[in-house]
XYZ file of N, CA, C and O in Angstrom:
792
model
N 109.790 61.406 106.232
C 108.357 61.269 106.105
C 108.058 60.626 104.758
O 108.616 60.981 103.743
N 107.148 59.633 104.778
C 106.756 58.946 103.565
C 105.248 58.974 103.491
O 104.560 58.661 104.439
N 104.747 59.360 102.327
C 103.306 59.390 102.119
C 102.977 58.513 100.929
O 103.621 58.601 99.902
N 101.992 57.651 101.099
C 101.608 56.741 100.033
C 100.210 56.246 100.330
O 99.939 55.826 101.439
N 99.334 56.267 99.360
C 97.952 55.850 99.583
C 97.829 54.348 99.788
O 96.920 53.891 100.440
N 98.706 53.562 99.208
C 98.613 52.109 99.341
C 99.934 51.539 99.866
O 100.460 50.582 99.354
N 100.449 52.129 100.906
C 101.735 51.698 101.451
C 101.599 50.344 102.136
O 100.587 50.057 102.752
N 102.593 49.516 101.981
C 102.614 48.228 102.634
C 103.885 48.122 103.455
O 104.861 48.814 103.216
N 103.852 47.193 104.418
C 104.998 46.983 105.287
C 106.245 46.646 104.463
O 107.337 47.090 104.775
N 106.065 45.880 103.379
C 107.211 45.511 102.551
C 107.833 46.739 101.885
O 109.039 46.779 101.651
N 107.034 47.754 101.590
C 107.559 48.990 101.002
C 108.517 49.667 101.982
O 109.600 50.122 101.602
N 108.140 49.699 103.253
C 109.006 50.309 104.268
C 110.299 49.508 104.415
O 111.378 50.069 104.564
N 110.195 48.185 104.342
C 111.387 47.341 104.396
C 112.291 47.626 103.194
O 113.516 47.702 103.331
N 111.693 47.788 102.023
C 112.485 48.055 100.819
C 113.239 49.380 100.914
O 114.337 49.508 100.372
N 112.679 50.352 101.604
C 113.378 51.627 101.822
C 114.647 51.376 102.639
O 115.713 51.897 102.327
N 114.518 50.560 103.686
C 115.698 50.231 104.511
C 116.734 49.502 103.665
O 117.933 49.805 103.736
N 116.308 48.548 102.853
C 117.245 47.839 101.972
C 117.979 48.819 101.062
O 119.188 48.711 100.855
N 117.248 49.794 100.520
C 117.863 50.787 99.630
C 118.907 51.626 100.365
O 119.913 52.026 99.776
N 118.675 51.890 101.662
C 119.645 52.670 102.439
C 120.987 51.942 102.529
O 122.030 52.573 102.676
N 120.957 50.614 102.406
C 122.193 49.828 102.431
C 122.738 49.612 101.021
O 123.634 48.798 100.816
N 122.174 50.349 100.045
C 122.619 50.307 98.658
C 122.629 48.887 98.097
O 123.607 48.437 97.500
N 121.507 48.177 98.270
C 121.410 46.795 97.797
C 120.910 46.685 96.363
O 120.759 45.591 95.850
N 120.625 47.805 95.722
C 120.179 47.844 94.323
C 118.959 46.957 94.095
O 118.906 46.158 93.167
N 117.987 47.093 94.973
C 116.735 46.364 94.825
C 116.709 44.996 95.469
O 115.685 44.343 95.489
N 117.818 44.551 95.993
C 117.866 43.244 96.642
C 117.442 43.356 98.101
O 117.487 44.425 98.694
N 117.081 42.236 98.669
C 116.725 42.149 100.078
C 118.011 42.229 100.898
O 118.889 41.375 100.769
N 118.121 43.215 101.757
C 119.337 43.408 102.555
C 119.647 42.189 103.422
O 120.806 41.874 103.676
N 118.616 41.464 103.834
C 118.837 40.279 104.675
C 119.516 39.147 103.919
O 120.007 38.204 104.537
N 119.555 39.250 102.593
C 120.200 38.206 101.789
C 121.583 38.614 101.304
O 122.183 37.917 100.486
N 122.084 39.734 101.782
C 123.426 40.155 101.384
C 124.466 39.351 102.148
O 124.223 38.861 103.254
N 125.632 39.228 101.551
C 126.716 38.447 102.152
C 127.070 38.966 103.551
O 127.285 38.182 104.472
N 127.103 40.276 103.701
C 127.480 40.867 104.988
C 126.481 40.513 106.087
O 126.871 40.166 107.201
N 125.199 40.613 105.787
C 124.181 40.314 106.788
C 124.169 38.833 107.149
O 124.056 38.469 108.314
N 124.296 37.975 106.142
C 124.313 36.531 106.396
C 125.532 36.156 107.227
O 125.425 35.424 108.217
N 126.692 36.693 106.859
C 127.941 36.372 107.566
C 127.882 36.804 109.028
O 128.331 36.079 109.923
N 127.318 37.968 109.300
C 127.273 38.496 110.661
C 126.041 38.047 111.442
O 125.923 38.333 112.627
N 125.121 37.356 110.791
C 123.934 36.857 111.484
C 122.914 37.931 111.807
O 122.222 37.851 112.828
N 122.791 38.940 110.942
C 121.834 40.020 111.165
C 120.611 39.856 110.255
O 120.700 39.310 109.158
N 119.499 40.360 110.729
C 118.269 40.355 109.958
C 117.465 41.602 110.334
O 117.333 41.924 111.522
N 116.967 42.308 109.334
C 116.130 43.490 109.588
C 114.665 43.074 109.565
O 114.236 42.330 108.683
N 113.923 43.546 110.541
C 112.469 43.378 110.588
C 111.864 44.759 110.817
O 112.437 45.585 111.531
N 110.706 45.008 110.212
C 110.039 46.299 110.403
C 108.867 46.153 111.359
O 108.175 45.132 111.368
N 108.679 47.181 112.165
C 107.533 47.273 113.059
C 106.883 48.616 112.782
O 107.549 49.656 112.826
N 105.592 48.579 112.467
C 104.869 49.803 112.119
C 103.847 50.090 113.214
O 103.021 49.237 113.544
N 103.935 51.280 113.784
C 102.982 51.733 114.788
C 101.847 52.444 114.056
O 101.977 53.574 113.627
N 100.727 51.760 113.883
C 99.614 52.281 113.094
C 98.701 53.172 113.928
O 98.572 52.994 115.140
N 98.062 54.127 113.266
C 97.099 54.999 113.945
C 95.971 54.175 114.560
O 95.569 54.409 115.692
N 95.455 53.219 113.809
C 94.423 52.318 114.317
C 95.131 51.090 114.871
O 95.657 50.276 114.119
N 95.150 50.971 116.193
C 95.939 49.913 116.832
C 95.539 48.516 116.361
O 96.361 47.599 116.361
N 94.303 48.338 115.932
C 93.860 47.044 115.443
C 94.559 46.609 114.165
O 94.503 45.446 113.790
N 95.231 47.549 113.496
C 95.953 47.228 112.259
C 97.427 46.900 112.511
O 98.150 46.573 111.574
N 97.883 47.018 113.767
C 99.256 46.615 114.074
C 99.385 45.120 113.835
O 98.438 44.367 114.039
N 100.560 44.698 113.384
C 100.733 43.309 112.958
C 101.731 42.558 113.829
O 102.678 43.123 114.359
N 101.487 41.231 113.915
C 102.457 40.337 114.541
C 103.684 40.266 113.632
O 103.596 40.527 112.428
N 104.829 39.920 114.210
C 106.043 39.779 113.408
C 106.065 38.387 112.790
O 105.976 37.391 113.496
N 106.157 38.326 111.469
C 106.097 37.036 110.781
C 107.484 36.556 110.352
O 108.410 37.343 110.164
N 107.562 35.256 110.192
C 108.769 34.570 109.727
C 108.377 33.725 108.517
O 107.196 33.575 108.227
N 109.351 33.160 107.812
C 109.010 32.367 106.622
C 108.059 31.207 106.938
O 107.920 30.793 108.092
N 107.442 30.693 105.882
C 106.523 29.564 106.040
C 107.206 28.393 106.742
O 108.399 28.155 106.548
N 106.425 27.692 107.524
C 106.927 26.520 108.237
C 107.183 25.391 107.242
O 106.341 25.090 106.393
N 108.332 24.780 107.368
C 108.689 23.611 106.562
C 108.390 22.375 107.416
O 109.191 21.975 108.266
N 107.221 21.775 107.197
C 106.815 20.625 108.003
C 107.723 19.421 107.769
O 107.917 18.606 108.669
N 108.311 19.316 106.572
C 109.244 18.211 106.297
C 110.490 18.355 107.155
O 111.013 17.369 107.687
N 110.969 19.594 107.310
C 112.119 19.826 108.193
C 111.780 19.413 109.621
O 112.577 18.734 110.282
N 110.621 19.815 110.113
C 110.233 19.458 111.485
C 110.153 17.946 111.640
O 110.609 17.384 112.638
N 109.600 17.282 110.652
C 109.462 15.826 110.697
C 110.831 15.135 110.742
O 111.016 14.146 111.452
N 111.811 15.674 110.003
C 113.111 15.010 109.856
C 114.195 15.479 110.819
O 115.120 14.722 111.106
N 114.129 16.729 111.287
C 115.253 17.312 112.028
C 114.892 17.639 113.471
O 113.748 17.971 113.777
N 115.904 17.595 114.317
C 115.745 18.029 115.707
C 115.786 19.556 115.741
O 116.325 20.203 114.838
N 115.254 20.120 116.799
C 115.159 21.575 116.929
C 116.508 22.264 116.742
O 116.609 23.267 116.030
N 117.564 21.731 117.368
C 118.886 22.373 117.309
C 119.467 22.414 115.899
O 120.383 23.187 115.625
N 118.940 21.594 115.002
C 119.417 21.552 113.621
C 118.470 22.264 112.662
O 118.650 22.192 111.448
N 117.480 22.963 113.194
C 116.412 23.529 112.369
C 116.622 25.007 112.046
O 117.405 25.699 112.698
N 115.876 25.472 111.060
C 115.869 26.900 110.759
C 115.270 27.682 111.930
O 115.653 28.825 112.156
N 114.345 27.071 112.659
C 113.761 27.736 113.835
C 114.862 28.107 114.819
O 114.860 29.200 115.372
N 115.784 27.183 115.056
C 116.900 27.463 115.968
C 117.719 28.630 115.424
O 118.138 29.512 116.173
N 117.923 28.640 114.117
C 118.634 29.760 113.495
C 117.931 31.086 113.728
O 118.562 32.087 114.051
N 116.606 31.106 113.584
C 115.845 32.348 113.792
C 115.971 32.868 115.217
O 116.086 34.074 115.434
N 115.897 31.955 116.191
C 115.724 32.375 117.578
C 116.954 32.199 118.470
O 116.954 32.657 119.601
N 118.010 31.562 117.967
C 119.220 31.390 118.777
C 120.467 31.927 118.099
O 121.465 32.166 118.774
N 120.409 32.142 116.803
C 121.629 32.504 116.073
C 121.524 33.805 115.291
O 122.458 34.182 114.607
N 120.388 34.485 115.383
C 120.181 35.694 114.590
C 120.035 36.914 115.487
O 119.346 36.859 116.500
N 120.696 37.996 115.091
C 120.541 39.292 115.751
C 119.657 40.154 114.864
O 119.928 40.300 113.671
N 118.619 40.712 115.453
C 117.651 41.473 114.672
C 117.855 42.976 114.841
O 118.149 43.447 115.934
N 117.673 43.676 113.738
C 117.593 45.131 113.756
C 116.125 45.443 113.506
O 115.613 45.221 112.408
N 115.439 45.898 114.545
C 114.014 46.181 114.470
C 113.846 47.650 114.094
O 114.179 48.534 114.873
N 113.363 47.898 112.898
C 113.211 49.252 112.378
C 111.766 49.688 112.624
O 110.831 49.053 112.148
N 111.607 50.759 113.400
C 110.285 51.185 113.849
C 109.824 52.404 113.052
O 110.527 53.410 112.969
N 108.627 52.290 112.483
C 107.984 53.358 111.730
C 106.722 53.777 112.466
O 106.083 52.958 113.122
N 106.358 55.034 112.316
C 105.147 55.560 112.943
C 104.230 56.114 111.856
O 104.654 56.909 111.025
N 102.973 55.686 111.884
C 101.964 56.277 111.004
C 101.392 57.467 111.775
O 100.530 57.326 112.606
N 101.914 58.659 111.508
C 101.535 59.841 112.292
C 100.297 60.538 111.726
O 99.621 61.286 112.430
N 100.012 60.306 110.444
C 98.771 60.719 109.797
C 98.352 59.534 108.941
O 99.191 58.709 108.582
N 97.087 59.500 108.571
C 96.637 58.360 107.776
C 97.469 58.220 106.507
O 97.615 59.166 105.726
N 98.083 57.023 106.357
C 98.928 56.679 105.208
C 100.183 57.532 105.085
O 100.764 57.625 104.002
N 100.616 58.162 106.168
C 101.882 58.900 106.169
C 102.738 58.357 107.303
O 102.286 58.252 108.438
N 103.997 58.027 106.964
C 104.874 57.302 107.889
C 106.193 58.047 108.068
O 106.679 58.701 107.158
N 106.753 57.884 109.255
C 108.098 58.415 109.502
C 108.881 57.389 110.300
O 108.339 56.637 111.112
N 110.171 57.393 110.037
C 111.092 56.531 110.769
C 111.237 57.084 112.181
O 111.450 58.278 112.360
N 111.112 56.214 113.192
C 111.284 56.643 114.578
C 112.670 56.270 115.094
O 113.418 57.102 115.584
N 112.995 54.984 114.960
C 114.254 54.497 115.538
C 114.485 53.065 115.085
O 113.659 52.458 114.415
N 115.621 52.537 115.488
C 115.853 51.110 115.332
C 116.318 50.577 116.682
O 116.874 51.301 117.505
N 116.050 49.312 116.905
C 116.420 48.649 118.155
C 117.136 47.352 117.790
O 116.622 46.567 116.984
N 118.316 47.132 118.353
C 118.989 45.844 118.172
C 118.413 44.873 119.189
O 118.281 45.200 120.362
N 118.079 43.672 118.716
C 117.430 42.692 119.587
C 117.915 41.292 119.253
O 117.922 40.888 118.101
N 118.330 40.584 120.279
C 118.685 39.177 120.150
C 117.706 38.385 121.010
O 117.630 38.613 122.218
N 116.924 37.488 120.399
C 115.966 36.723 121.191
C 116.661 35.959 122.316
O 117.740 35.408 122.123
N 116.023 35.939 123.460
C 116.551 35.202 124.610
C 115.698 33.976 124.891
O 114.909 33.536 124.051
N 115.827 33.475 126.101
C 115.098 32.268 126.488
C 113.579 32.453 126.435
O 112.851 31.490 126.224
N 113.105 33.702 126.620
C 111.660 33.939 126.589
C 111.073 33.662 125.205
O 109.862 33.481 125.064
N 111.925 33.589 124.180
C 111.505 33.201 122.832
C 111.994 31.787 122.516
O 111.241 30.965 121.990
N 113.239 31.498 122.852
C 113.843 30.210 122.486
C 113.126 29.026 123.140
O 112.869 28.012 122.486
N 112.763 29.148 124.404
C 112.111 28.030 125.100
C 110.734 27.714 124.507
O 110.461 26.561 124.160
N 109.844 28.724 124.346
C 108.566 28.371 123.703
C 108.725 27.927 122.251
O 107.943 27.109 121.767
N 109.746 28.438 121.554
C 109.979 28.000 120.170
C 110.320 26.516 120.135
O 109.783 25.760 119.313
N 111.189 26.094 121.038
C 111.559 24.676 121.087
C 110.361 23.805 121.470
O 110.129 22.745 120.887
N 109.571 24.266 122.431
C 108.392 23.497 122.847
C 107.370 23.400 121.713
O 106.783 22.335 121.484
N 107.150 24.503 121.005
C 106.203 24.505 119.887
C 106.692 23.586 118.775
O 105.927 22.773 118.231
N 107.965 23.692 118.432
C 108.567 22.847 117.398
C 108.394 21.375 117.759
O 107.953 20.561 116.940
N 108.736 21.029 119.002
C 108.659 19.627 119.431
C 107.225 19.124 119.517
O 106.973 17.941 119.283
N 106.285 19.998 119.839
C 104.872 19.604 119.846
C 104.424 19.257 118.431
O 103.768 18.225 118.206
N 104.776 20.104 117.456
C 104.417 19.827 116.064
C 105.102 18.547 115.593
O 104.492 17.707 114.931
N 106.386 18.384 115.962
C 107.139 17.181 115.587
C 106.455 15.930 116.138
O 106.287 14.935 115.422
N 106.041 15.973 117.398
C 105.358 14.841 118.019
C 104.063 14.525 117.263
O 103.751 13.356 116.990
N 103.312 15.565 116.915
C 102.053 15.365 116.192
C 102.302 14.761 114.811
O 101.558 13.874 114.374
N 103.355 15.217 114.118
C 103.683 14.661 112.808
C 104.163 13.215 112.938
O 103.716 12.337 112.188
N 105.068 12.971 113.894
C 105.630 11.624 114.085
C 104.549 10.598 114.378
O 104.669 9.431 113.999
N 103.513 11.026 115.094
C 102.463 10.100 115.530
C 101.171 10.241 114.721
O 100.131 9.701 115.122
N 101.264 10.938 113.600
C 100.132 11.114 112.690
C 98.887 11.636 113.428
O 97.778 11.128 113.247
N 99.094 12.672 114.246
C 98.013 13.223 115.062
C 97.426 14.522 114.519
O 96.501 15.066 115.114
N 97.967 15.035 113.415
C 97.450 16.286 112.852
C 96.123 15.992 112.145
O 96.045 15.109 111.295
N 95.103 16.735 112.541
C 93.775 16.594 111.928
C 93.409 17.903 111.251
O 93.584 18.973 111.829
N 92.902 17.797 110.031
C 92.510 18.979 109.257
C 91.075 18.794 108.784
O 90.741 17.766 108.186
N 90.239 19.788 109.069
C 88.850 19.767 108.604
C 88.744 20.659 107.376
O 88.674 21.879 107.491
N 88.782 20.021 106.191
C 88.652 20.774 104.951
C 87.573 20.174 104.065
O 87.478 20.494 102.888
N 86.772 19.292 104.629
C 85.720 18.590 103.889
C 84.786 19.576 103.188
O 84.149 20.406 103.839
N 84.743 19.497 101.876
C 83.840 20.330 101.097
C 84.183 21.809 101.069
O 83.385 22.625 100.625
N 85.382 22.174 101.538
C 85.766 23.590 101.589
C 86.751 23.909 100.467
O 87.629 23.107 100.158
N 86.608 25.091 99.908
C 87.552 25.521 98.880
C 88.832 26.014 99.563
O 88.874 26.199 100.783
N 89.857 26.240 98.758
C 91.129 26.737 99.298
C 91.004 28.134 99.876
O 91.849 28.573 100.638
N 89.946 28.853 99.495
C 89.764 30.226 99.970
C 88.967 30.297 101.266
O 88.872 31.349 101.871
N 88.412 29.183 101.693
C 87.648 29.158 102.938
C 88.556 28.773 104.103
O 89.673 28.289 103.905
N 88.047 28.968 105.308
C 88.820 28.633 106.498
C 88.872 27.120 106.695
O 87.841 26.461 106.672
N 90.079 26.601 106.846
C 90.270 25.202 107.192
C 90.640 25.161 108.671
O 91.436 25.970 109.149
N 90.106 24.218 109.387
C 90.388 24.096 110.820
C 91.316 22.907 111.033
O 91.142 21.853 110.424
N 92.314 23.091 111.886
C 93.205 21.984 112.232
C 93.450 21.994 113.738
O 93.041 22.912 114.437
N 94.101 20.961 114.213
C 94.350 20.840 115.650
C 95.799 21.155 116.033
O 96.252 20.786 117.116
N 96.516 21.857 115.159
C 97.861 22.312 115.536
C 97.737 23.354 116.648
O 96.670 23.943 116.828
N 98.812 23.582 117.410
C 98.729 24.534 118.536
C 98.169 25.888 118.129
O 98.455 26.409 117.049
N 97.384 26.454 119.020
C 96.711 27.733 118.778
C 97.429 28.874 119.496
O 98.269 28.661 120.377
N 97.032 30.076 119.141
C 97.570 31.291 119.774
C 97.411 31.188 121.287
O 96.366 30.798 121.784
N 98.464 31.538 122.006
C 98.422 31.532 123.465
C 99.021 30.288 124.096
O 99.456 30.329 125.239
N 99.080 29.185 123.360
C 99.621 27.951 123.932
C 101.129 28.017 124.134
O 101.652 27.390 125.055
N 101.817 28.735 123.268
C 103.280 28.846 123.350
C 103.695 30.310 123.229
O 104.633 30.660 122.523
N 102.966 31.168 123.925
C 103.195 32.617 123.870
C 104.630 32.952 124.255
O 105.216 32.289 125.111
N 105.200 33.972 123.593
C 104.565 34.894 122.648
C 104.559 34.411 121.200
O 104.251 35.176 120.299
N 104.898 33.130 120.980
C 104.888 32.592 119.621
C 103.527 32.006 119.280
O 102.788 31.571 120.163
N 103.244 31.976 118.006
C 102.037 31.330 117.500
C 102.306 30.903 116.072
O 103.265 31.365 115.444
N 101.484 30.000 115.578
C 101.526 29.665 114.153
C 100.129 29.903 113.604
O 99.134 29.743 114.305
N 100.088 30.329 112.347
C 98.788 30.527 111.715
C 98.959 30.526 110.200
O 100.078 30.663 109.697
N 97.837 30.379 109.471
C 97.932 30.332 108.008
C 98.549 31.605 107.437
O 98.422 32.683 108.007
N 99.194 31.432 106.291
C 99.828 32.563 105.624
C 99.546 32.447 104.132
O 99.748 31.393 103.549
N 99.061 33.512 103.536
C 98.797 33.530 102.110
C 97.348 33.239 101.807
O 96.535 33.014 102.686
N 97.031 33.238 100.515
C 95.668 32.963 100.090
C 95.691 32.297 98.722
O 96.653 32.412 97.978
N 94.625 31.588 98.408
C 94.506 30.979 97.089
C 95.094 29.585 97.004
O 95.436 28.956 98.000
N 95.220 29.099 95.771
C 95.649 27.730 95.506
C 97.053 27.436 96.029
O 97.339 26.332 96.458
N 97.953 28.407 95.986
C 99.351 28.155 96.326
C 99.585 27.947 97.812
O 100.696 27.642 98.222
N 98.562 28.104 98.628
C 98.782 28.004 100.067
C 98.573 26.597 100.604
O 98.679 26.369 101.784
N 98.298 25.637 99.744
C 98.039 24.276 100.186
C 99.296 23.435 100.012
O 99.932 23.444 98.952
N 99.656 22.704 101.062
C 100.810 21.800 101.007
C 100.382 20.442 101.559
O 99.312 20.306 102.152
N 101.240 19.444 101.370
C 101.003 18.118 101.922
C 101.937 17.890 103.099
O 103.126 18.222 103.024
N 101.406 17.324 104.166
C 102.246 16.983 105.314
C 103.171 15.826 104.924
O 102.818 14.991 104.094
N 104.366 15.770 105.522
C 105.380 14.822 105.062
C 105.061 13.346 105.287
O 105.456 12.514 104.487
N 104.371 12.998 106.340
C 104.157 11.577 106.613
C 102.809 11.085 106.115
O 102.703 10.063 105.461
N 101.763 11.836 106.377
C 100.413 11.401 106.010
C 99.993 11.894 104.632
O 99.022 11.413 104.077
N 100.728 12.860 104.093
C 100.395 13.517 102.822
C 99.030 14.202 102.876
O 98.429 14.500 101.858
N 98.576 14.434 104.095
C 97.325 15.161 104.293
C 97.519 16.602 103.841
O 98.570 17.207 104.052
N 96.501 17.174 103.197
C 96.569 18.553 102.720
C 96.277 19.508 103.871
O 95.351 19.283 104.657
N 97.098 20.569 103.954
C 96.944 21.579 105.002
C 97.349 22.927 104.421
O 98.144 22.987 103.474
N 96.816 23.988 104.958
C 97.229 25.320 104.507
C 98.610 25.639 105.080
O 98.930 25.270 106.203
N 99.416 26.347 104.271
C 100.737 26.782 104.745
C 100.570 27.579 106.021
O 99.597 28.300 106.197
N 101.561 27.455 106.887
C 101.544 28.192 108.146
C 102.871 28.916 108.318
O 103.886 28.529 107.757
N 102.819 29.944 109.135
C 104.012 30.730 109.435
C 104.131 30.889 110.942
O 103.130 30.867 111.659
N 105.362 31.048 111.402
C 105.602 31.382 112.807
C 105.406 32.881 112.955
O 105.856 33.657 112.107
N 104.790 33.286 114.036
C 104.595 34.702 114.337
C 104.997 34.955 115.787
O 104.859 34.082 116.635
N 105.479 36.177 116.041
C 105.662 36.645 117.421
C 104.597 37.695 117.656
O 104.426 38.616 116.847
N 103.873 37.551 118.761
C 102.766 38.450 119.070
C 103.197 39.908 119.021
O 104.249 40.284 119.538
N 102.347 40.726 118.422
C 102.655 42.153 118.275
C 102.822 42.840 119.622
O 103.661 43.729 119.769
N 102.047 42.444 120.629
C 102.164 43.097 121.940
C 103.552 42.872 122.532
O 104.139 43.780 123.126
N 104.103 41.681 122.334
C 105.449 41.377 122.824
C 106.483 42.231 122.093
O 107.351 42.846 122.711
N 106.379 42.295 120.769
C 107.356 43.050 119.983
C 107.248 44.547 120.259
O 108.254 45.252 120.275
N 106.047 45.035 120.493
C 105.879 46.458 120.804
C 106.586 46.803 122.122
O 107.167 47.877 122.254
N 106.553 45.899 123.079
C 107.282 46.129 124.336
C 108.794 46.141 124.085
O 109.510 46.964 124.649
N 109.268 45.250 123.234
C 110.707 45.168 122.933
C 111.210 46.491 122.361
O 112.307 46.940 122.701
N 110.417 47.137 121.505
C 110.866 48.379 120.877
C 110.374 49.626 121.617
O 110.578 50.748 121.152
N 109.728 49.448 122.761
C 109.335 50.594 123.598
C 108.091 51.330 123.123
O 107.950 52.528 123.390
N 107.181 50.641 122.439
C 105.940 51.284 121.999
C 104.814 51.127 123.022
O 103.827 51.827 122.954
N 104.925 50.172 123.934
C 103.907 49.962 124.972
C 104.531 50.059 126.342
O 105.678 49.869 126.562
């Protein structure tokens, strides 16, 4: 049982890293995990279901998408070459958490196929200079609208902005158009089914 007034998902992940005696390091970056192709992800079952989160991955590297084919990409590594240990926590009282279980999961075609389609759609848009961003007169803290694929088009995957402030703006590789950083996400409803929460 863990109680904390300002607990964050990363705090729960850090507890798991400590269990592997990583001395403050990210367990996913240890030699053993990299060599064996394992990655730990946390799933938190919140009291208020609206606070449950999609599973996030690192920021999208648009330059990689522009230059590389899917099979040579980090996306392929995430969804075809990585075995995940999904560590499930339960918020049983407000701001109090307990470990429930872990589930070993290797993404199958239900993830790999939409990942490849999403990657190739973005690649096509970059190659043909079709990405449009509406940021006219907007600050970095306001919502910018773009025409990249939206939630539901490549379910259970989606892409959406990640982060806030000045550091979240990048330039696209071909047009040098400014866009907010984006991350790949797997829908929370899908992941909850994988770990037996729904």
